[in-house]
Tab-separated table of C-alpha atoms in Angstrom:
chain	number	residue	atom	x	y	z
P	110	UNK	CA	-54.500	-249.074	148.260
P	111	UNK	CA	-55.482	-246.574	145.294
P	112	UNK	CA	-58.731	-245.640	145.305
P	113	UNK	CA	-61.055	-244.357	142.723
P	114	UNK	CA	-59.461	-242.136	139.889
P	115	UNK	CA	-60.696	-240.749	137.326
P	116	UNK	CA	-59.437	-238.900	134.084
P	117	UNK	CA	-59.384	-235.377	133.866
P	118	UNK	CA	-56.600	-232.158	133.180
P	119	UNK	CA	-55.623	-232.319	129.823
P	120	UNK	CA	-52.515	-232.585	128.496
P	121	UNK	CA	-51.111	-230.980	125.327
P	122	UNK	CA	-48.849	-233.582	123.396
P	123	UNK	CA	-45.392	-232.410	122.119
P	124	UNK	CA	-42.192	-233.055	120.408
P	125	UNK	CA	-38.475	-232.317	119.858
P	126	UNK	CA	-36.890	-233.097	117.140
P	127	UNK	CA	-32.857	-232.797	116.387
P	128	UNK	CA	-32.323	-231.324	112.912
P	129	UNK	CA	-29.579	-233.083	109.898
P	130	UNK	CA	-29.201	-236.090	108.995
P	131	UNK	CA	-29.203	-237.801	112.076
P	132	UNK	CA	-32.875	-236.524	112.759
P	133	UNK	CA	-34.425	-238.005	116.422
P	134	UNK	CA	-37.490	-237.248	117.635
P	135	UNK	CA	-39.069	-237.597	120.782
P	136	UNK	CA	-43.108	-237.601	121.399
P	137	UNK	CA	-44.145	-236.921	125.053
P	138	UNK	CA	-47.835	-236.705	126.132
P	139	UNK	CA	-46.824	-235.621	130.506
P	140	UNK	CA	-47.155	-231.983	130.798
P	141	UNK	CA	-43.673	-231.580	131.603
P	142	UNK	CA	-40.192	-233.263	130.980
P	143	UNK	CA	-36.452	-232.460	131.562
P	144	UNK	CA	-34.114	-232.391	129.088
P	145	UNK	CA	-30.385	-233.075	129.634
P	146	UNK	CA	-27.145	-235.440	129.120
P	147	UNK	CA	-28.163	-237.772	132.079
P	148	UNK	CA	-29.946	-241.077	130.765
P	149	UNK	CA	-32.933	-240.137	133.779
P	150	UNK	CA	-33.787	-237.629	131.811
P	151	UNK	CA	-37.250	-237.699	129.295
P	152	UNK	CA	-35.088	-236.332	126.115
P	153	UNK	CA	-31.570	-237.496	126.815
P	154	UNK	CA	-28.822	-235.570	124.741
P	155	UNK	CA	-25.334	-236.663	125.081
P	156	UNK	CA	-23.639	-234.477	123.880
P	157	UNK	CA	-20.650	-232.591	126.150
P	158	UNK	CA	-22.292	-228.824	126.021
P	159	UNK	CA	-25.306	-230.030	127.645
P	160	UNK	CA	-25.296	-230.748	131.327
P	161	UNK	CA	-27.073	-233.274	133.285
P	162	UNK	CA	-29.994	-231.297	133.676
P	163	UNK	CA	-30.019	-228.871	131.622
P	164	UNK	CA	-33.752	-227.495	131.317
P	165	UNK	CA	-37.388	-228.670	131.639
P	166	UNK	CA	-40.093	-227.701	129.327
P	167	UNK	CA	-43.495	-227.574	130.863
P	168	UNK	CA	-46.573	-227.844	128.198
P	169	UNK	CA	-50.211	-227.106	129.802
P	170	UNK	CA	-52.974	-225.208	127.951
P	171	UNK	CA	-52.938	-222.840	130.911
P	172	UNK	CA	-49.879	-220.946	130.702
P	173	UNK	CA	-48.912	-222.464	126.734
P	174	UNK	CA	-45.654	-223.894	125.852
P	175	UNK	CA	-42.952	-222.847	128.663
P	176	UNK	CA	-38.710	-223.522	129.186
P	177	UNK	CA	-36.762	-222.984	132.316
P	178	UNK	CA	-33.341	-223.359	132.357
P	179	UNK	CA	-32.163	-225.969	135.479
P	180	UNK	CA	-28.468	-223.654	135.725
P	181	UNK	CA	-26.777	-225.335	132.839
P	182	UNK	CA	-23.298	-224.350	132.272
P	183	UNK	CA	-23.757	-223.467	128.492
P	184	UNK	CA	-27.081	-222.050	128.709
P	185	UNK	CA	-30.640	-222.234	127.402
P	186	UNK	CA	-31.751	-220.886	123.977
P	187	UNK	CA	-35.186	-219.855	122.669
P	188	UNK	CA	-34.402	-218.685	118.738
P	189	UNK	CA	-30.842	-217.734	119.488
P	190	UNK	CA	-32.580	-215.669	122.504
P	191	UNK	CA	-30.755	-216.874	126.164
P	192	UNK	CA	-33.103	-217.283	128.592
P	193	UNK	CA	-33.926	-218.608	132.050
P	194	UNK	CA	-37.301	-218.903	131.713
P	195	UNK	CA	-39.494	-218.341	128.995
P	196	UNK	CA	-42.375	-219.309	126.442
P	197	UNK	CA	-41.622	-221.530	122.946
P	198	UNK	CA	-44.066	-220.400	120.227
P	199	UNK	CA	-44.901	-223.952	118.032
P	200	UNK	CA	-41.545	-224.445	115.502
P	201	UNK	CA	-39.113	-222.776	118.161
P	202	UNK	CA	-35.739	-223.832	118.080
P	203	UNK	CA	-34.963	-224.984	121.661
P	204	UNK	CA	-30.649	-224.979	121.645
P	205	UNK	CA	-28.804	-226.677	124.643
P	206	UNK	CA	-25.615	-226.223	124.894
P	207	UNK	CA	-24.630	-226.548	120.834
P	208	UNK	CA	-27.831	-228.350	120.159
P	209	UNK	CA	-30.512	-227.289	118.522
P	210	UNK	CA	-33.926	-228.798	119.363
P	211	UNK	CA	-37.228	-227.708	116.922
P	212	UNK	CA	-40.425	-227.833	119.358
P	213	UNK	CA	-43.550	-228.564	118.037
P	214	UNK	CA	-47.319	-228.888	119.223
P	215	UNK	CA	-48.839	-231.867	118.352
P	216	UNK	CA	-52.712	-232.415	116.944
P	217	UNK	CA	-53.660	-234.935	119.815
P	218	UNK	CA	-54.151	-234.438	123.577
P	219	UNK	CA	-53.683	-236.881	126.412
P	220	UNK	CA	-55.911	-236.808	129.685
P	221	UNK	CA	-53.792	-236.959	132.993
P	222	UNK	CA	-55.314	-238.842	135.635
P	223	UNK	CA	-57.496	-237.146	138.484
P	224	UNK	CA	-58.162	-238.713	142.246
P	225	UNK	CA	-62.056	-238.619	143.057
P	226	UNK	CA	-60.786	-236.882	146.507
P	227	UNK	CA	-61.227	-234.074	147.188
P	228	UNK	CA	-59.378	-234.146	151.044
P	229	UNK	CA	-56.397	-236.353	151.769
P	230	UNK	CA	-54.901	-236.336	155.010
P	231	UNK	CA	-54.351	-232.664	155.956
P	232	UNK	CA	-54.692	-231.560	152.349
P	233	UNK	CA	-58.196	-230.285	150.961
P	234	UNK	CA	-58.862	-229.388	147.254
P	235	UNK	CA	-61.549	-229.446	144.355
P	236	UNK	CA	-59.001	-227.745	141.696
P	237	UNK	CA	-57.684	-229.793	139.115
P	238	UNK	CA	-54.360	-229.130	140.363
P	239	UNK	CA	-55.081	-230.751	143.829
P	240	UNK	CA	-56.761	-233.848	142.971
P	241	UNK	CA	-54.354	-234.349	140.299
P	242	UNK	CA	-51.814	-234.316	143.151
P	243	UNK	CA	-53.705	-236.791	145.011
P	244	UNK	CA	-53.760	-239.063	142.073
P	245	UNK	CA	-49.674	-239.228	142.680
P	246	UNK	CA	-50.173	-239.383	145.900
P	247	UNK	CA	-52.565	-242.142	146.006
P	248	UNK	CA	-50.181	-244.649	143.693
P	249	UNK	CA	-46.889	-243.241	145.967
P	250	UNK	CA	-48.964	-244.889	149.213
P	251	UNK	CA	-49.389	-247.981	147.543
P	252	UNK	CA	-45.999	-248.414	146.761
P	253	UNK	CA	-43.115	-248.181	149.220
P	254	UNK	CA	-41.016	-246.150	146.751
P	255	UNK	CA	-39.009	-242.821	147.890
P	256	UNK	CA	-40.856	-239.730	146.938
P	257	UNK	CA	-39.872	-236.446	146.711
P	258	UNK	CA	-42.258	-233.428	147.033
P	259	UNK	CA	-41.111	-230.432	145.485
P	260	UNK	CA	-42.961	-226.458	145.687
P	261	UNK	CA	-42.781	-223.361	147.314
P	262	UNK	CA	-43.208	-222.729	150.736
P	263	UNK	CA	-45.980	-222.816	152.209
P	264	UNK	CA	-47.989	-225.160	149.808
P	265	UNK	CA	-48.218	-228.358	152.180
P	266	UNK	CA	-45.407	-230.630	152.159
P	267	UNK	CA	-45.131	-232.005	154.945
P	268	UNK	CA	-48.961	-232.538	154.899
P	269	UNK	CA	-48.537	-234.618	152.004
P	270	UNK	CA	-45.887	-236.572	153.141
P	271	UNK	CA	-48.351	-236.976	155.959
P	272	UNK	CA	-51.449	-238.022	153.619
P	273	UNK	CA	-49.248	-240.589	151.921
P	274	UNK	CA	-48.069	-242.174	155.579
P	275	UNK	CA	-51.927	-242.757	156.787
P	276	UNK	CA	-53.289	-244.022	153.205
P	277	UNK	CA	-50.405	-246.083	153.021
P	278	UNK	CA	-49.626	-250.377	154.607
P	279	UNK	CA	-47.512	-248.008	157.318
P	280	UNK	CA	-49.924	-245.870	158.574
P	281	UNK	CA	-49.995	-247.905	162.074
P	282	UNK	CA	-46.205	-247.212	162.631
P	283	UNK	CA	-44.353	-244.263	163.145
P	284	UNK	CA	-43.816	-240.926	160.964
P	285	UNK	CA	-41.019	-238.875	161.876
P	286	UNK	CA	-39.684	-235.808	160.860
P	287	UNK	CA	-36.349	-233.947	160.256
P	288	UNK	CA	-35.978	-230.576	158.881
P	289	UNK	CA	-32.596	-230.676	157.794
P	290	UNK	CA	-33.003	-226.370	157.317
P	291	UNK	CA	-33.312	-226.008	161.027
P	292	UNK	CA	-30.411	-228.153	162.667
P	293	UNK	CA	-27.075	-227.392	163.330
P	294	UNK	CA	-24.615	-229.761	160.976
P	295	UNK	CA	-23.213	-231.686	164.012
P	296	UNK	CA	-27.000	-232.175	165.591
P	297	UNK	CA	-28.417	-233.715	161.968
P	298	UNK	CA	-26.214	-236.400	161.638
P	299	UNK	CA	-27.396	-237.414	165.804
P	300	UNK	CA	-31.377	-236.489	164.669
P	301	UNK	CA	-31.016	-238.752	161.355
P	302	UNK	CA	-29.283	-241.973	162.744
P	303	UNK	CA	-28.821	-241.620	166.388
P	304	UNK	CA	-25.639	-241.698	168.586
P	305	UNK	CA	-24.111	-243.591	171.006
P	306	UNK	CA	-23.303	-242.485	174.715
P	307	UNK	CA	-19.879	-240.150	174.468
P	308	UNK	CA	-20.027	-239.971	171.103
P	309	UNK	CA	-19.482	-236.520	171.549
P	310	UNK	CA	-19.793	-233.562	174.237
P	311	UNK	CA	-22.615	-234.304	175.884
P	312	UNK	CA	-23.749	-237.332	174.546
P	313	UNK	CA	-24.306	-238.498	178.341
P	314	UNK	CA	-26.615	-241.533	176.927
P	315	UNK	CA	-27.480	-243.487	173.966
P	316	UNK	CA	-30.235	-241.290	171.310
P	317	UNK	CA	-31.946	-243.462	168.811
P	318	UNK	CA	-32.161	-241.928	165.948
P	319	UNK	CA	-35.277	-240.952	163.638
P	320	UNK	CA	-34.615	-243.781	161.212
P	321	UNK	CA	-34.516	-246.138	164.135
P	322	UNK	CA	-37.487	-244.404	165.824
P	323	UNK	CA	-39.341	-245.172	162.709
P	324	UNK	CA	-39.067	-248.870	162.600
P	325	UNK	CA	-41.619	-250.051	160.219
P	326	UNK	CA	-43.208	-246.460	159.656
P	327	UNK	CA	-41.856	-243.408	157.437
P	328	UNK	CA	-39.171	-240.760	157.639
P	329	UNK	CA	-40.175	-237.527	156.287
P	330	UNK	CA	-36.995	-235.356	155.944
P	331	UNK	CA	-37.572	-231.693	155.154
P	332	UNK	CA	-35.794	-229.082	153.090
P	333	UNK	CA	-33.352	-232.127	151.946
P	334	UNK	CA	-31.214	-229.303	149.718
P	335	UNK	CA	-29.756	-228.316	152.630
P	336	UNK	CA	-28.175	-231.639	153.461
P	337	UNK	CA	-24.349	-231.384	154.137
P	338	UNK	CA	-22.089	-232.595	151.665
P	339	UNK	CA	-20.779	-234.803	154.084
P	340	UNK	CA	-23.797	-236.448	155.600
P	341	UNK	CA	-25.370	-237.389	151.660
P	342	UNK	CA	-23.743	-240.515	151.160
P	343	UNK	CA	-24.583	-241.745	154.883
P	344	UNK	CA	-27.935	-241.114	153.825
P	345	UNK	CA	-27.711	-242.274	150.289
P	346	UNK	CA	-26.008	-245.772	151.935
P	347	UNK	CA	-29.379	-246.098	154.757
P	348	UNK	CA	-31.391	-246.094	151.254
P	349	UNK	CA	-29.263	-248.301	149.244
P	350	UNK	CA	-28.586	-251.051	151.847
P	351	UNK	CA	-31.421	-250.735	154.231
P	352	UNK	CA	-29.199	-249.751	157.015
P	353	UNK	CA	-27.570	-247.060	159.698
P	354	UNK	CA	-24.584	-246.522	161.576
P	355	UNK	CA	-25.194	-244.679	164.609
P	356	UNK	CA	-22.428	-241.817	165.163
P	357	UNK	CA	-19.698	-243.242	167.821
P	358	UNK	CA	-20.668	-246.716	166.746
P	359	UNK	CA	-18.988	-249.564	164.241
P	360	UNK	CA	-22.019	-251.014	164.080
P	361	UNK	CA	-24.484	-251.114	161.129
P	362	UNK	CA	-28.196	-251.781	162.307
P	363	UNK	CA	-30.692	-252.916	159.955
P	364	UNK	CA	-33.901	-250.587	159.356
P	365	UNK	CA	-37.381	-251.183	157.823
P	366	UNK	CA	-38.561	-247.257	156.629
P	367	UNK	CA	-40.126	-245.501	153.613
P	368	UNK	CA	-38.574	-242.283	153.292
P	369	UNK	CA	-40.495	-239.484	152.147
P	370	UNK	CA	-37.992	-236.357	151.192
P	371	UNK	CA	-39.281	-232.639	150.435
P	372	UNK	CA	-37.394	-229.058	149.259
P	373	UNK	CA	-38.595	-225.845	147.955
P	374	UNK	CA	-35.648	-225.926	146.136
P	375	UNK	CA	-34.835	-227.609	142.535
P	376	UNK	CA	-32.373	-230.674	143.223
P	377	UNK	CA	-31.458	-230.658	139.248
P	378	UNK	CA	-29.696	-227.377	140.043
P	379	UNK	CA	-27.729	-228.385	142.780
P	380	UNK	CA	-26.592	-231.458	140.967
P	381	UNK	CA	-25.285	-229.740	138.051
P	382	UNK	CA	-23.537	-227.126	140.239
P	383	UNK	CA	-22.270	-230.056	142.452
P	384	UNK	CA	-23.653	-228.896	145.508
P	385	UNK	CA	-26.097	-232.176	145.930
P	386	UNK	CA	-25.093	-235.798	144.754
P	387	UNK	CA	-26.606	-237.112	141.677
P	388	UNK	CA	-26.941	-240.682	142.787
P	389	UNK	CA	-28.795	-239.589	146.215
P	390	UNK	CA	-31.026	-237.059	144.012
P	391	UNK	CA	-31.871	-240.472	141.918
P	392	UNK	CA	-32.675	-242.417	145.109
P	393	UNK	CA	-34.937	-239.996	146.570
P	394	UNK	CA	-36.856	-238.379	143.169
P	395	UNK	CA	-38.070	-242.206	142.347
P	396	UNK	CA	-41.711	-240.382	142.615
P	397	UNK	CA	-41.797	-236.892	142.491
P	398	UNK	CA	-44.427	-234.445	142.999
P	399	UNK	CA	-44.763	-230.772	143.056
P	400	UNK	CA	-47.130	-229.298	144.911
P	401	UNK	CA	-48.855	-226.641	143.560
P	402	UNK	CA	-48.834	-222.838	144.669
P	403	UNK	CA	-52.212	-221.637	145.991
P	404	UNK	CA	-52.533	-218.771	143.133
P	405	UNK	CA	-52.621	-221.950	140.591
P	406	UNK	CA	-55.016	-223.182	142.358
P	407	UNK	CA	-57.373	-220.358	143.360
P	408	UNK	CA	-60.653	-222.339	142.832
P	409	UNK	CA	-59.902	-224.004	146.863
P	410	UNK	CA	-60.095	-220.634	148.564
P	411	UNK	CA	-63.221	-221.496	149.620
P	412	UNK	CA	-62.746	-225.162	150.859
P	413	UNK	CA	-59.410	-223.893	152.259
P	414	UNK	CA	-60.694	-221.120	154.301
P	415	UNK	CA	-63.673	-223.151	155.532
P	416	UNK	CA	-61.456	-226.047	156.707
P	417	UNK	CA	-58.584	-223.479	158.223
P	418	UNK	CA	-61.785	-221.644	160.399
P	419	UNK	CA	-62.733	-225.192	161.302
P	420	UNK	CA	-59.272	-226.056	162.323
P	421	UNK	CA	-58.317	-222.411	164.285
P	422	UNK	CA	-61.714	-222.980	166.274
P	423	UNK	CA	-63.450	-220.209	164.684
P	424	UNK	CA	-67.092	-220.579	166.108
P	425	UNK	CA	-69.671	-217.672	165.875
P	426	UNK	CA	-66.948	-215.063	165.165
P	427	UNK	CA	-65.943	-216.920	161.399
P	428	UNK	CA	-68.936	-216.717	159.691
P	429	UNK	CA	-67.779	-213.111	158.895
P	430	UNK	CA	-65.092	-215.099	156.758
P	431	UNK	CA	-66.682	-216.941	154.801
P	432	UNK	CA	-68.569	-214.163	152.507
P	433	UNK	CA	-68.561	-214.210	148.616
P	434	UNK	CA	-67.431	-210.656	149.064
P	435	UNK	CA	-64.158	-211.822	150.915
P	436	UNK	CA	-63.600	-215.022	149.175
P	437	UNK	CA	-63.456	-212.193	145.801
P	438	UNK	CA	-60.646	-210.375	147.474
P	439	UNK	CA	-58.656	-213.103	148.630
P	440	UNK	CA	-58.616	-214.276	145.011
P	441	UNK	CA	-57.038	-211.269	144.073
P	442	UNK	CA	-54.150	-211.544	146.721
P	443	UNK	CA	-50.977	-213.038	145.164
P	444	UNK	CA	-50.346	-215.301	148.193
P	445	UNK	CA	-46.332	-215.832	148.267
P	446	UNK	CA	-46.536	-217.204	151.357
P	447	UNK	CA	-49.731	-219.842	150.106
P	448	UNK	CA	-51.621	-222.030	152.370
P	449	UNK	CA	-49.646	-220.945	155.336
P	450	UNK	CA	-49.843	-217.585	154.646
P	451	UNK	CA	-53.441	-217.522	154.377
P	452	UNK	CA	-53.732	-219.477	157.269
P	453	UNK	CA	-52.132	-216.946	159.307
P	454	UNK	CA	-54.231	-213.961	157.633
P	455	UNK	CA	-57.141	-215.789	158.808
P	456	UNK	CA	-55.851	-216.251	162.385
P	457	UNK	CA	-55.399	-212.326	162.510
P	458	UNK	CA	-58.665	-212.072	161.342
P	459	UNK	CA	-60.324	-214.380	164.159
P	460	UNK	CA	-58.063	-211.862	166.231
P	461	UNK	CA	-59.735	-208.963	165.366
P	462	UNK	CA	-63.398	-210.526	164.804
P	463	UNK	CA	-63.563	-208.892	161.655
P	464	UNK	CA	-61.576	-209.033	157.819
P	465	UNK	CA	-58.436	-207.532	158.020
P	466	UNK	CA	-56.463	-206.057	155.120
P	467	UNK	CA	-54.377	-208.867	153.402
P	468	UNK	CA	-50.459	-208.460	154.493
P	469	UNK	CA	-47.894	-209.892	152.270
P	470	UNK	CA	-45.708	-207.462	152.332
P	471	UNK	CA	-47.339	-206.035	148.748
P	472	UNK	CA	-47.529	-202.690	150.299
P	473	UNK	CA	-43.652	-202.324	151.609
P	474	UNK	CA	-41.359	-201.124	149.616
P	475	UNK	CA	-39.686	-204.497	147.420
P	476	UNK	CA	-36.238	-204.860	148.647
P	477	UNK	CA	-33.711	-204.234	145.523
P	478	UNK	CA	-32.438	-206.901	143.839
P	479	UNK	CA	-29.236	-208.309	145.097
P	480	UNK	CA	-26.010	-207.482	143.252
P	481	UNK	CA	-23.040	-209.829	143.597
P	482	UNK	CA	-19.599	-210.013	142.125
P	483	UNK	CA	-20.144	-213.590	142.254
P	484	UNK	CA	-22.718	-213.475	139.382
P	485	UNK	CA	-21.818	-213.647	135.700
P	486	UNK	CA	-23.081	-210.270	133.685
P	487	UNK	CA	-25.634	-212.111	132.217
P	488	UNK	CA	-27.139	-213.239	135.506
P	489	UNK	CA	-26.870	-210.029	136.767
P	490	UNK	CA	-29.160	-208.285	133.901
P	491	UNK	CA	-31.781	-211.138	134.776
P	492	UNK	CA	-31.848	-210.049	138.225
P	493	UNK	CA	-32.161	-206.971	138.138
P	494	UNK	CA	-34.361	-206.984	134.762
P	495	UNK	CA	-36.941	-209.110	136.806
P	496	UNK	CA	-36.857	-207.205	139.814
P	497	UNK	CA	-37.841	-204.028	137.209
P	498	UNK	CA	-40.502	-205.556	134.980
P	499	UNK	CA	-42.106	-206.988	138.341
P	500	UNK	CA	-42.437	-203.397	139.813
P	501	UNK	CA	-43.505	-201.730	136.160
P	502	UNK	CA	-46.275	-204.338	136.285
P	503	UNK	CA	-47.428	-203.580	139.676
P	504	UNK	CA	-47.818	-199.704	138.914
P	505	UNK	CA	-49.409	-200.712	135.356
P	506	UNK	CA	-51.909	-202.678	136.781
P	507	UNK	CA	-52.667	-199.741	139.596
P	508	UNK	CA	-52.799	-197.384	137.300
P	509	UNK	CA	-55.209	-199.351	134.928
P	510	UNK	CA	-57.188	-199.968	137.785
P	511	UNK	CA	-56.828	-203.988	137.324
P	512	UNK	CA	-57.967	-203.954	133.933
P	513	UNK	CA	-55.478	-206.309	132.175
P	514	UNK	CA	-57.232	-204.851	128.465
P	515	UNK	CA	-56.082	-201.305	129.614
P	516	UNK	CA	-52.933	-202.320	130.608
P	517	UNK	CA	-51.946	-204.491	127.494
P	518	UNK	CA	-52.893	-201.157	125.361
P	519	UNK	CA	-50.776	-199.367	127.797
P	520	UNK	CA	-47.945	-201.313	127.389
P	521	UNK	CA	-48.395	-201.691	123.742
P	522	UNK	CA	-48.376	-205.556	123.818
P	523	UNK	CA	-50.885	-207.988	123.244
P	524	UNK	CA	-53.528	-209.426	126.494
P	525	UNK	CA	-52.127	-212.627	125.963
P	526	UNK	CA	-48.513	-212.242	126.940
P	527	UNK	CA	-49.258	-209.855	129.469
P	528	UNK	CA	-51.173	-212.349	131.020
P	529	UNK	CA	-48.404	-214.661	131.045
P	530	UNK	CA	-45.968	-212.135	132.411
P	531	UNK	CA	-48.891	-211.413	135.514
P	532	UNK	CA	-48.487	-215.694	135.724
P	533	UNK	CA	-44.742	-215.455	135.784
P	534	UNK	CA	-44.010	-212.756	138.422
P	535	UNK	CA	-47.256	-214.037	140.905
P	536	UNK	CA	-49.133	-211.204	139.998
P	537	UNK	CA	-53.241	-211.010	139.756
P	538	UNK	CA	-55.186	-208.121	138.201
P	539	UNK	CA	-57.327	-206.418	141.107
P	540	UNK	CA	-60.484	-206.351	139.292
C-alpha cells in the first residue's frame, strides 16, 4: 500500500524540437528522458543514424541542463561538439546521429513527488534525493511490476529491493537473492532455476532453484549485466510465461514471483552494443530507479552515520562519531565507494576508538588510464582527457586550499562550470 506522499524536488520543464518543415516537438516535465530510435524511448527518432538508445538528457536545477551519450554508434553532438557527457546551454542544438534536436528551457516547473519517509526498510534518508526514491519505491510495492534499480556501487540496492519486498502484499514469503557477478556460468543457470539429480557432475540430488524457493515471495537478482548471453532468454521466458525449466528436466513448472533486478551498469549500453537483449531489458526496466550516490545526497551523513553506529554496535565508544566537527569532514570526502564505503570507515573507526583519516584511495597514486587498441581514437582522447582534467582539478583545488573562487580565477573560467566539472569527476572542495 502507498503511503503518504507529498510534493516536493522540482523539476525544470523542457523541450526538443526537430528543425524544417516537418517541425515536432516534444514537452517533458520528468527530470530526465532517453532519446533514441526505439518506440520505449521519451523522444523517439526513427531515423537509421540513431540507435536504440542513443542518449539521455537529464534536466535538474542542481547540476543545469546535462547529455550523456548511452554508446551510440554515430555519436552525440552538443553544437557540432562530440561528446559523451556534457552540459546544453538553453537553444543548443542536440544532433543524433544526422539529427539535429534544438533544446530549450521552458518558463514552467513541475514538482516531482516526495515519500513522507524518511527510513524504508534498510534505507534511511531526509535528502530530497532519498525520499524521492522512496516515493518510487512505495508505488513499485504496490504493484507487482519488475523493477530495476540502477547506481553505483555501494548506494543500497539490494536494500531497496529489500524495502520494496517487506512494504509490499509479499512481504510474508520468501526474498531470495542471486548475484549473477559472483557465480560461475554453469552454477547460475542451477542457482536461478534449479536442477535435477545428474544433471550434471555432481548433481548427486535434486536443487530447487531460487525462483522455485521463492514461491509466492520475490527474486532479487544482482548485477543482472552480467547475465550470459545464453541464460537471457531462459530468464526472459520465466518472466513472460510465468514459468521454469529446471536444468536436466523437460519439464516446465509454474512459478508465482516478483522479480526485482539491479546493475551498476547502464543496460541501454549493452543493448545497443548487443551484449544484453532488448526485449529482456524491456521486461525487467518496467519501473526503474536509480539510486542515488551518497555525495548527491550529502545532507544524510548524519542520519547515516547514526544508524550505521547503531547497527555495528557502537555503544560508549561512538559518541566520538557523531561530532559536528566530523560530520564537516566526512562531507568533504568524495565517497566512491558510498554507503558501504562509509560504513566500513566507520567500522575502522569503532576499531581504533577514535576518527581515523578517511581512506578512499584519494591519497594513492590514480592508476593511469587504460589504453586499448580496441578503442576508437576518439574514445581514447576521452579517456585519457578525463583521467587528466580529474588530476589537474585535484592539485587546483590543493593548491587553492579548497577555495572553488580561487581556483575558478586560477583556471581562468567562470565558478559556475568549475563547479560542474567538481560534480562531474566526484570531486568536493575541502573547505
Amino acid at each position: 500500500m502507498v503511503e503518504g506522499s507529498g510534493r516536493g524536488p522540482v523539476a525544470r520543464r523542457f523541450y526538443l524540437a526537430t528543425e524544417g518543415a516537418e517541425r515536432r516537438t516534444w514537452e517533458l516535465s520528468s527530470g530526465s528522458c532517453s532519446v533514441g530510435s526505439d518506440p520505449s524511448n521519451d523522444v523517439v527518432v526513427d531515423e537509421p543514424t540513431v540507435s536504440r538508445f542513443h542518449c539521455e538528457l537529464v534536466v535538474t536545477d542542481r547540476v543545469g541542463p546535462r547529455v550523456r551519450d548511452l554508446g551510440s554508434k554515430n555519436g552525440t553532438f552538443i553544437d557540432g561538439v562530440r561528446v559523451a557527457d556534457g552540459f546544453l546551454r538553453n537553444g543548443s542544438v542536440l544532433r543524433v546521429g544526422r539529427t539535429p534536436l534544438r533544446f530549450g528551457l521552458g518558463t514552467e516547473s513541475t514538482a516531482l513527488p516526495i515519500s513522507e519517509r524518511t527510513a524504508m526498510g534498510p534505507l534511511v534518508g531526509v535528502s530530497m534525493a532519498m525520499r524521492s526514491a522512496f516515493a518510487v519505491m512505495e508505488r513499485a510495492a504496490a504493484t507487482d511490476a519488475t523493477v530495476l534499480l540502477e547506481g553505483e556501487t555501494g548506494t543500497g540496492k539490494e536494500g531497496a529491493a529489500e524495502a520494496i519486498h517487506l512494504a509490499s502484499s509479499r512481504s510474508g514469503r520468501p526474498l531470495t537473492v542471486v548475484d549473477c557477478g559472483t557465480l560461475a556460468r554453469s552454477l547460475l543457470e542451477s542457482e536461478l532455476f534449479g536442477h535435477e539429480r545428474g544433471a550434471f557432475t555432481g548433481a548427486v540430488a535434486r536443487r530447487l532453484g531460487a525462483f522455485e524457493e521463492a514461491r509466492g515471495g520475490t527474486v532479487f537478482i544482482d548485477e543482472i549485466g552480467e547475465l550470459p548471453e545464453d541464460l537471457q532468454p531462459k530468464l526472459l521466458r520465466v518472466l513472460e510465461r510465468k514459468e521454469i525449466r529446471a536444468v536436466g528436466s523437460n519439464d516446465h513448472v509454474p512459478v508465482d514471483v516478483r522479480v526485482i533486478a539491479a546493475t551498476n551498469r547502464d543496460l541501454r549500453t549493452d543493448v545497443n552494443a548487443g551484449r544484453f537483449r532488448s526485449d529482456l531489458y524491456y521486461r525487467l526496466a518496467v519501473i526503474r530507479l536509480r539510486l542515488p550516490p551518497l555525495r548527491e545526497r550529502l545532507e544524510d551523513l548524519p542520519r547515516l552515520v547514526d544508524t550505521l553506529l547503531d547497527r555495528l554496535g557502537g555503544g560508549p565508544d561512538a559518541e566520538a562519531l557523531r561530532s559536528p566537527e566530523l560530520m564537516a569532514t566526512l562531507a568533504r570526502c568524495a565517497w566512491p565507494g558510498n554507503v558501504r564505503e562509509l560504513r566500513n570507515h566507520l567500522e575502522r573507526c569503532l576499531a581504533f576508538s577514535q576518527p581515523v583519516p578517511v581512506d578512499h584511495g584519494d591519497e594513492l597514486p590514480a592508476p593511469p588510464p587504460v589504453v586499448s587498441a580496441d578503442l576508437t581514437l576518439a574514445e581514447l582522447r576521452r579517456v585519457v582527457g578525463d583521467d587528466a582534467e580529474r588530476r589537474y582539478l585535484g592539485l587546483l583545488l590543493d593548491a587553492c586550499r579548497g577555495n572553488v573562487s580561487a581556483a575558478a580565477e586560477k583556471a581562468k573560467i567562470h565558478r559556475v562550470h568549475l563547479h560542474r566539472l567538481l560534480r562531474r569527476h566526484g570531486l568536493r572542495a575541502r573547505t
